[in-house]
Short mmCIF file of C-alpha atoms in Angstrom, two decimals:
data_model
loop_
_atom_site.label_atom_id
_atom_site.label_comp_id
_atom_site.label_asym_id
_atom_site.label_seq_id
_atom_site.Cartn_x
_atom_site.Cartn_y
_atom_site.Cartn_z
CA UNK A 1 8.83 26.30 4.20
CA UNK A 2 5.94 26.59 1.98
CA UNK A 3 3.72 24.37 4.20
CA UNK A 4 3.84 26.82 6.93
CA UNK A 5 2.82 29.61 4.96
CA UNK A 6 -0.28 28.11 3.90
CA UNK A 7 -1.42 27.53 7.64
CA UNK A 8 -0.23 31.25 8.84
CA UNK A 9 -2.37 32.97 6.14
CA UNK A 10 -5.88 32.55 5.59
CA UNK A 11 -5.59 31.24 2.42
CA UNK A 12 -8.40 29.30 0.34
CA UNK A 13 -6.22 26.14 -1.21
CA UNK A 14 -7.62 24.09 -3.96
CA UNK A 15 -5.27 21.13 -3.89
CA UNK A 16 -5.14 18.90 -7.05
CA UNK A 17 -3.42 15.63 -6.73
CA UNK A 18 -2.76 12.60 -9.03
CA UNK A 19 -0.93 10.53 -6.96
CA UNK A 20 1.78 8.27 -8.27
CA UNK A 21 0.06 8.14 -11.59
CA UNK A 22 0.50 10.45 -14.80
CA UNK A 23 -2.47 12.29 -15.36
CA UNK A 24 -1.60 15.22 -17.58
CA UNK A 25 -5.32 15.63 -18.66
CA UNK A 26 -6.44 16.65 -15.41
CA UNK A 27 -3.73 19.15 -14.84
CA UNK A 28 -4.24 20.57 -18.16
CA UNK A 29 -7.70 21.44 -17.21
CA UNK A 30 -7.32 22.72 -13.72
CA UNK A 31 -4.37 24.81 -15.37
CA UNK A 32 -6.61 26.60 -17.74
CA UNK A 33 -7.70 30.05 -17.14
CA UNK A 34 -11.64 29.01 -17.12
CA UNK A 35 -10.99 26.70 -14.14
CA UNK A 36 -8.81 29.27 -12.62
CA UNK A 37 -11.21 32.08 -12.89
CA UNK A 38 -14.16 29.99 -11.63
CA UNK A 39 -12.18 28.76 -8.61
CA UNK A 40 -11.04 32.41 -7.94
CA UNK A 41 -14.87 33.57 -8.28
CA UNK A 42 -15.58 31.20 -5.65
CA UNK A 43 -13.21 32.58 -3.01
CA UNK A 44 -10.07 30.53 -3.79
CA UNK A 45 -6.83 32.13 -3.76
CA UNK A 46 -4.60 29.65 -4.12
CA UNK A 47 -3.93 26.29 -6.43
CA UNK A 48 -1.63 23.52 -5.39
CA UNK A 49 -1.00 21.07 -8.23
CA UNK A 50 0.82 17.54 -7.24
CA UNK A 51 1.37 16.50 -10.73
CA UNK A 52 3.46 13.21 -10.26
CA UNK A 53 4.72 11.35 -13.28
CA UNK A 54 2.93 13.76 -15.68
CA UNK A 55 5.01 15.92 -17.98
CA UNK A 56 2.67 18.95 -18.41
CA UNK A 57 4.21 21.79 -16.48
CA UNK A 58 1.46 24.13 -15.25
CA UNK A 59 2.03 27.71 -15.38
CA UNK A 60 3.34 28.44 -11.77
CA UNK A 61 2.99 32.39 -11.00
CA UNK A 62 4.63 31.86 -7.54
CA UNK A 63 8.26 32.65 -6.62
CA UNK A 64 9.76 31.26 -3.75
CA UNK A 65 7.96 31.21 -0.42
CA UNK A 66 4.31 31.79 -1.80
CA UNK A 67 4.80 35.14 -3.16
CA UNK A 68 2.67 36.02 -6.12
CA UNK A 69 4.57 36.88 -9.39
CA UNK A 70 2.98 40.12 -9.84
CA UNK A 71 4.53 40.12 -13.56
CA UNK A 72 3.16 36.71 -14.52
CA UNK A 73 -0.37 38.23 -13.41
CA UNK A 74 -0.04 41.34 -15.39
CA UNK A 75 0.96 39.35 -18.33
CA UNK A 76 -2.23 37.65 -18.22
CA UNK A 77 -4.10 40.52 -18.31
CA UNK A 78 -6.92 39.40 -16.30
CA UNK A 79 -8.31 39.85 -12.66
CA UNK A 80 -6.79 36.32 -11.74
CA UNK A 81 -6.10 36.63 -8.12
CA UNK A 82 -5.19 32.86 -7.50
CA UNK A 83 -1.50 31.89 -6.84
CA UNK A 84 -0.61 28.94 -8.88
CA UNK A 85 2.20 26.23 -7.36
CA UNK A 86 3.18 23.08 -8.27
CA UNK A 87 5.44 19.88 -7.62
CA UNK A 88 5.79 16.53 -8.53
CA UNK A 89 5.70 14.26 -5.39
CA UNK A 90 6.12 14.97 -1.61
CA UNK A 91 5.79 12.55 1.35
CA UNK A 92 3.58 14.52 3.24
CA UNK A 93 0.43 14.74 1.01
CA UNK A 94 -1.69 14.50 4.35
CA UNK A 95 -0.41 17.93 5.43
CA UNK A 96 -1.40 19.27 2.04
CA UNK A 97 -4.78 17.65 2.19
CA UNK A 98 -5.10 18.90 5.80
CA UNK A 99 -4.30 22.65 4.67
CA UNK A 100 -6.71 22.46 1.38
CA UNK A 101 -10.16 23.92 1.30
CA UNK A 102 -11.09 21.70 -1.37
CA UNK A 103 -9.35 18.94 -2.78
CA UNK A 104 -9.49 17.55 -6.78
CA UNK A 105 -8.32 13.65 -6.76
CA UNK A 106 -7.40 11.40 -9.48
CA UNK A 107 -9.77 8.79 -8.02
CA UNK A 108 -6.86 7.12 -5.73
CA UNK A 109 -8.33 5.41 -2.60
CA UNK A 110 -5.57 6.77 -0.22
CA UNK A 111 -6.06 10.68 -1.52
CA UNK A 112 -10.27 9.84 -1.31
CA UNK A 113 -10.36 8.25 2.28
CA UNK A 114 -7.76 10.69 3.43
CA UNK A 115 -10.22 13.52 2.26
CA UNK A 116 -13.30 11.87 3.16
CA UNK A 117 -11.83 11.23 7.00
CA UNK A 118 -11.04 15.03 7.13
CA UNK A 119 -14.25 15.82 6.15
CA UNK A 120 -13.12 18.31 3.36
CA UNK A 121 -15.06 18.71 0.17
CA UNK A 122 -13.55 16.58 -2.63
CA UNK A 123 -13.88 16.14 -6.69
CA UNK A 124 -13.09 12.99 -8.04
CA UNK A 125 -11.90 12.84 -11.63
CA UNK A 126 -11.45 9.27 -12.98
CA UNK A 127 -8.57 8.44 -15.55
CA UNK A 128 -10.59 5.96 -17.72
CA UNK A 129 -8.14 3.80 -18.85
CA UNK A 130 -6.99 2.54 -15.18
CA UNK A 131 -10.18 2.60 -13.48
CA UNK A 132 -10.97 -0.98 -13.81
CA UNK A 133 -7.42 -1.73 -12.76
CA UNK A 134 -6.69 -0.35 -9.48
CA UNK A 135 -8.93 2.23 -8.53
CA UNK A 136 -12.17 2.60 -6.57
CA UNK A 137 -14.63 0.37 -7.93
CA UNK A 138 -17.66 2.23 -6.88
CA UNK A 139 -18.48 5.25 -4.40
CA UNK A 140 -20.36 4.11 -1.31
CA UNK A 141 -21.84 6.72 1.69
CA UNK A 142 -18.63 6.69 4.02
CA UNK A 143 -18.24 5.97 7.42
CA UNK A 144 -14.66 6.20 8.89
CA UNK A 145 -13.31 2.70 9.63
CA UNK A 146 -11.26 1.29 12.14
CA UNK A 147 -7.99 -0.99 11.88
CA UNK A 148 -8.18 -2.42 15.44
CA UNK A 149 -10.77 -5.55 15.02
CA UNK A 150 -8.31 -6.58 12.43
CA UNK A 151 -5.36 -6.00 14.66
CA UNK A 152 -7.01 -7.89 17.63
CA UNK A 153 -7.35 -10.98 15.00
CA UNK A 154 -3.89 -11.03 14.02
CA UNK A 155 -2.74 -10.85 17.63
CA UNK A 156 -4.99 -13.61 18.71
CA UNK A 157 -3.76 -15.75 15.53
CA UNK A 158 -0.11 -15.43 16.95
CA UNK A 159 -0.97 -15.91 20.24
CA UNK A 160 -0.70 -12.49 21.73
CA UNK A 161 -3.19 -11.21 24.30
CA UNK A 162 -5.99 -8.97 22.30
CA UNK A 163 -5.53 -5.58 23.92
CA UNK B 1 18.05 -54.67 -8.58
CA UNK B 2 19.55 -50.95 -7.92
CA UNK B 3 17.07 -49.86 -10.42
CA UNK B 4 14.31 -51.09 -8.27
CA UNK B 5 15.92 -49.33 -5.35
CA UNK B 6 16.13 -46.11 -7.02
CA UNK B 7 12.50 -45.99 -8.18
CA UNK B 8 11.33 -46.89 -4.86
CA UNK B 9 13.61 -43.99 -3.18
CA UNK B 10 12.31 -41.55 -6.11
CA UNK B 11 8.58 -42.72 -4.89
CA UNK B 12 9.40 -42.52 -1.40
CA UNK B 13 11.01 -38.98 -1.55
CA UNK B 14 8.04 -37.63 -3.65
CA UNK B 15 5.35 -38.90 -1.47
CA UNK B 16 7.46 -37.53 1.54
CA UNK B 17 7.64 -34.09 -0.21
CA UNK B 18 3.72 -34.03 -0.99
CA UNK B 19 2.91 -35.02 2.43
CA UNK B 20 4.85 -32.22 3.69
CA UNK B 21 3.62 -29.80 1.44
CA UNK B 22 0.00 -30.84 2.47
CA UNK B 23 0.96 -30.92 6.22
CA UNK B 24 2.01 -27.20 5.52
CA UNK B 25 -1.36 -26.15 3.57
CA UNK B 26 -3.17 -27.92 6.58
CA UNK B 27 -1.15 -25.84 9.25
CA UNK B 28 -1.28 -22.74 7.38
CA UNK B 29 -4.50 -20.82 8.57
CA UNK B 30 -4.27 -22.50 11.98
CA UNK B 31 -3.62 -20.09 14.98
CA UNK B 32 0.15 -20.26 16.28
CA UNK B 33 -0.36 -21.05 20.00
CA UNK B 34 -0.39 -24.92 19.24
CA UNK B 35 2.85 -24.54 17.69
CA UNK B 36 4.55 -23.42 21.10
CA UNK B 37 6.52 -20.78 20.11
CA UNK B 38 8.31 -18.50 22.62
CA UNK B 39 6.31 -15.38 23.63
CA UNK B 40 8.30 -12.63 22.10
CA UNK B 41 8.66 -9.81 19.54
CA UNK B 42 8.15 -11.44 16.09
CA UNK B 43 10.40 -10.29 13.00
CA UNK B 44 7.84 -8.93 10.53
CA UNK B 45 7.88 -8.15 6.91
CA UNK B 46 5.74 -5.19 5.48
CA UNK B 47 5.50 -5.16 2.20
CA UNK B 48 4.78 -1.87 0.69
CA UNK B 49 2.35 -1.43 -2.32
CA UNK B 50 2.28 1.98 -3.69
CA UNK B 51 0.05 5.16 -3.02
CA UNK B 52 -3.31 4.12 -1.37
CA UNK B 53 -2.28 0.49 -0.59
CA UNK B 54 0.96 1.85 1.72
CA UNK B 55 -1.54 4.23 3.09
CA UNK B 56 -3.59 1.64 4.33
CA UNK B 57 -0.81 -0.40 5.47
CA UNK B 58 0.46 2.42 7.49
CA UNK B 59 -2.94 2.67 9.02
CA UNK B 60 -2.61 -0.96 10.26
CA UNK B 61 0.25 -0.43 11.57
CA UNK B 62 -0.48 2.51 13.75
CA UNK B 63 -2.62 0.01 16.06
CA UNK B 64 -0.44 -2.68 16.04
CA UNK B 65 1.86 -3.03 19.09
CA UNK B 66 5.42 -1.97 18.25
CA UNK B 67 7.13 -4.19 20.66
CA UNK B 68 5.31 -7.33 19.31
CA UNK B 69 6.51 -6.82 15.91
CA UNK B 70 9.85 -6.10 15.81
CA UNK B 71 12.32 -5.75 14.39
CA UNK B 72 10.18 -4.63 11.02
CA UNK B 73 11.41 -5.07 7.55
CA UNK B 74 9.94 -2.83 5.07
CA UNK B 75 10.23 -3.66 1.58
CA UNK B 76 8.92 -1.60 -1.54
CA UNK B 77 9.47 -2.01 -5.24
CA UNK B 78 12.78 -0.26 -6.69
CA UNK B 79 10.63 2.01 -8.62
CA UNK B 80 8.57 3.17 -5.70
CA UNK B 81 10.49 6.29 -4.07
CA UNK B 82 7.40 7.46 -1.80
CA UNK B 83 6.44 4.22 0.12
CA UNK B 84 9.54 3.62 1.91
CA UNK B 85 9.88 7.31 2.54
CA UNK B 86 6.64 7.39 4.12
CA UNK B 87 7.50 4.28 6.27
CA UNK B 88 10.62 6.07 7.53
CA UNK B 89 8.49 9.46 8.56
CA UNK B 90 5.85 6.70 10.29
CA UNK B 91 8.58 4.93 12.10
CA UNK B 92 10.41 8.09 13.10
CA UNK B 93 7.20 9.81 14.57
CA UNK B 94 6.33 6.57 16.03
CA UNK B 95 9.97 6.04 17.41
CA UNK B 96 10.14 9.42 19.74
CA UNK B 97 9.44 7.78 23.00
CA UNK B 98 11.09 4.13 22.23
CA UNK B 99 14.70 3.37 21.82
CA UNK B 100 16.60 3.63 18.51
CA UNK B 101 14.56 1.78 15.64
CA UNK B 102 15.95 -1.74 14.39
CA UNK B 103 13.43 -1.20 11.40
CA UNK B 104 14.86 -1.82 8.14
CA UNK B 105 14.12 -0.52 4.59
CA UNK B 106 14.51 -2.14 1.61
CA UNK B 107 13.85 -2.27 -2.34
CA UNK B 108 12.85 -5.06 -4.38
CA UNK B 109 13.17 -5.25 -8.36
CA UNK B 110 9.67 -5.74 -9.78
CA UNK B 111 8.94 -8.67 -12.46
CA UNK B 112 7.17 -6.31 -14.93
CA UNK B 113 6.70 -2.85 -15.27
CA UNK B 114 3.67 -1.57 -16.93
CA UNK B 115 4.40 -1.31 -20.33
CA UNK B 116 7.31 -3.50 -20.68
CA UNK B 117 7.66 -6.20 -23.49
CA UNK B 118 7.05 -9.81 -22.39
CA UNK B 119 10.56 -10.97 -24.15
CA UNK B 120 12.54 -8.51 -21.59
CA UNK B 121 10.24 -9.59 -18.76
CA UNK B 122 11.31 -13.15 -19.15
CA UNK B 123 14.53 -12.09 -17.90
CA UNK B 124 13.85 -9.38 -15.18
CA UNK B 125 11.16 -11.73 -13.77
CA UNK B 126 14.28 -14.16 -13.28
CA UNK B 127 16.05 -11.36 -11.59
CA UNK B 128 13.17 -10.67 -9.58
CA UNK B 129 12.95 -13.84 -8.27
CA UNK B 130 16.41 -14.32 -7.13
CA UNK B 131 16.52 -11.04 -5.79
CA UNK B 132 13.32 -12.02 -3.59
CA UNK B 133 14.85 -15.34 -2.62
CA UNK B 134 18.32 -13.44 -1.38
CA UNK B 135 15.87 -10.82 0.62
CA UNK B 136 13.91 -13.17 2.22
CA UNK B 137 17.06 -15.55 3.22
CA UNK B 138 18.14 -12.35 5.16
CA UNK B 139 15.18 -11.56 6.78
CA UNK B 140 13.68 -14.79 7.20
CA UNK B 141 10.59 -13.08 8.86
CA UNK B 142 8.00 -14.73 11.50
CA UNK B 143 5.18 -12.44 10.45
CA UNK B 144 4.59 -11.03 6.93
CA UNK B 145 2.04 -8.28 6.42
CA UNK B 146 1.13 -7.37 3.04
CA UNK B 147 -1.68 -6.02 0.99
CA UNK B 148 -1.00 -6.07 -2.60
CA UNK B 149 -0.36 -4.96 -5.39
CA UNK B 150 2.17 -7.53 -7.09
CA UNK B 151 5.26 -7.12 -5.43
CA UNK B 152 3.78 -9.37 -2.49
CA UNK B 153 3.18 -12.43 -4.29
CA UNK B 154 6.84 -13.74 -4.88
CA UNK B 155 7.61 -12.88 -1.31
CA UNK B 156 4.71 -14.85 -0.03
CA UNK B 157 5.43 -18.02 -2.13
CA UNK B 158 8.85 -18.01 -1.19
CA UNK B 159 7.58 -17.71 2.38
CA UNK B 160 5.38 -20.98 1.84
CA UNK B 161 8.30 -22.43 0.51
CA UNK B 162 10.27 -21.77 3.51
CA UNK B 163 7.61 -23.38 5.76
CA UNK B 164 7.72 -26.51 3.58
CA UNK B 165 11.49 -27.15 3.51
CA UNK B 166 11.75 -25.53 7.08
CA UNK B 167 13.83 -22.97 6.77
CA UNK B 168 11.18 -20.50 9.00
CA UNK B 169 7.77 -20.95 9.88
CA UNK B 170 5.74 -17.40 9.04
CA UNK B 171 2.25 -16.32 9.30
CA UNK B 172 1.16 -14.15 6.45
CA UNK B 173 -1.95 -11.75 6.76
CA UNK B 174 -3.18 -10.14 3.58
CA UNK B 175 -5.43 -6.99 3.70
CA UNK B 176 -7.60 -6.52 0.47
CA UNK B 177 -7.35 -3.11 -0.40
CA UNK B 178 -10.61 -0.80 0.45
CA UNK B 179 -10.65 -0.10 -3.32
CA UNK B 180 -12.05 -3.64 -3.79
CA UNK B 181 -15.49 -3.68 -3.31
CA UNK B 182 -16.94 -6.51 -5.79
CA UNK B 183 -13.93 -8.57 -7.06
CA UNK B 184 -10.76 -9.20 -5.52
CA UNK B 185 -7.44 -8.24 -7.13
CA UNK B 186 -4.91 -10.60 -9.04
CA UNK B 187 -2.56 -10.62 -5.73
CA UNK B 188 -5.50 -11.47 -3.25
CA UNK B 189 -6.94 -13.91 -5.16
CA UNK B 190 -3.91 -15.96 -5.76
CA UNK B 191 -2.81 -15.70 -2.25
CA UNK B 192 -6.42 -16.65 -1.07
CA UNK B 193 -6.89 -19.56 -3.89
CA UNK B 194 -3.14 -20.72 -3.30
CA UNK B 195 -3.92 -20.60 0.52
CA UNK B 196 -0.85 -19.31 0.94
CA UNK B 197 -2.45 -16.03 3.45
CA UNK B 198 -3.08 -17.54 7.01
CA UNK B 199 -5.59 -14.92 7.20
CA UNK B 200 -7.09 -13.07 4.73
CA UNK B 201 -8.97 -9.82 5.41
CA UNK B 202 -11.55 -8.03 3.21
CA UNK B 203 -13.30 -4.83 3.89
CA UNK B 204 -16.56 -4.99 2.17
CA UNK B 205 -18.97 -7.33 3.39
CA UNK B 206 -20.10 -8.54 -0.10
CA UNK B 207 -16.31 -9.52 -0.83
CA UNK B 208 -16.41 -12.26 2.28
CA UNK B 209 -19.52 -13.67 1.14
CA UNK B 210 -18.31 -14.46 -2.26
CA UNK B 211 -15.00 -15.57 -0.46
CA UNK B 212 -16.22 -17.31 2.85
CA UNK B 213 -12.64 -18.10 4.36
CA UNK B 214 -11.78 -14.23 4.28
CA UNK B 215 -12.54 -12.35 7.67
CA UNK B 216 -14.52 -9.06 7.20
CA UNK B 217 -14.47 -6.93 10.44
CA UNK B 218 -15.41 -3.49 9.04
CA UNK B 219 -13.18 -1.13 7.03
CA UNK B 220 -9.98 -0.21 8.09
CA UNK B 221 -9.72 3.40 6.67
#
């Protein structure tokens, strides 16, 4: 599987995620030659895009198990050495976040907090139209949280012992 | 004479219904032990939102004792394919040492999709409410865990009506999303103001100051 490939090789992956939204603008931007060249200059050699409900398909140059399509690279003619791959949805986003060296997120709370918990560098790009609606309202220094106090209160309420 | 009897009966029944509703409202939010229920596993309905909401819910579930909250019923919107998949994955990994899982996974129609016209949404709302009612009659949960968005409101309202009618007494726990720092979400606001949630959790102290009946015991994520 592609996942194991990521962990086996010493890859530096940029993982772009848009969650369950449609955020073509972000996918388009990271798919530009400029961004890819800059990422590759900074030592990243893989760009993995989770494109969600978007309709813009990035130019993948990866065939099968993480192999770089040499033809695709030649046709662009550059010194581009970043492998680009994409998918729509995955039930194991956490694995992709864990395997990544840099995360670019659509400002969904799930990907933000998961990335912060992993202590990985994170770039957040907001989709202005929906930010007031469901997105994180403001960003504040992060300390990992703990759900056990809430679990304790729920247990106490229901008459269970608290441990 | 017969007319008088009818009026009296109507007045008495309305009063009785009102008294029952007030009693249920009064009891909502009170810890359960006074009600003398047997100590045993509680059937639990878990309402999954999407994306971040689902992640937060699974994070809470991971610290709750599985043998107490059982069997577990997961509900997600019919348009949300990811959440139930994540819940299945969660149950499978949690269940490795336990006996075969009794958990069930269900989808529910949403009353309105983003961008849907208001005329068609009248019909889809009716369908969604009927569907929610059928699911709730089947599950009749003792515990409801939810954290928004909209899908949880009709289910929680039905749970309240079940309490009033006497079909099932349930405890509703609502955890507002960590993304809500200054204002409650619409679902959260409804469940708080209507006093449907027995316990209401927020993840930021400034929200607790605005909504004093809410609990703040730190962030969950």
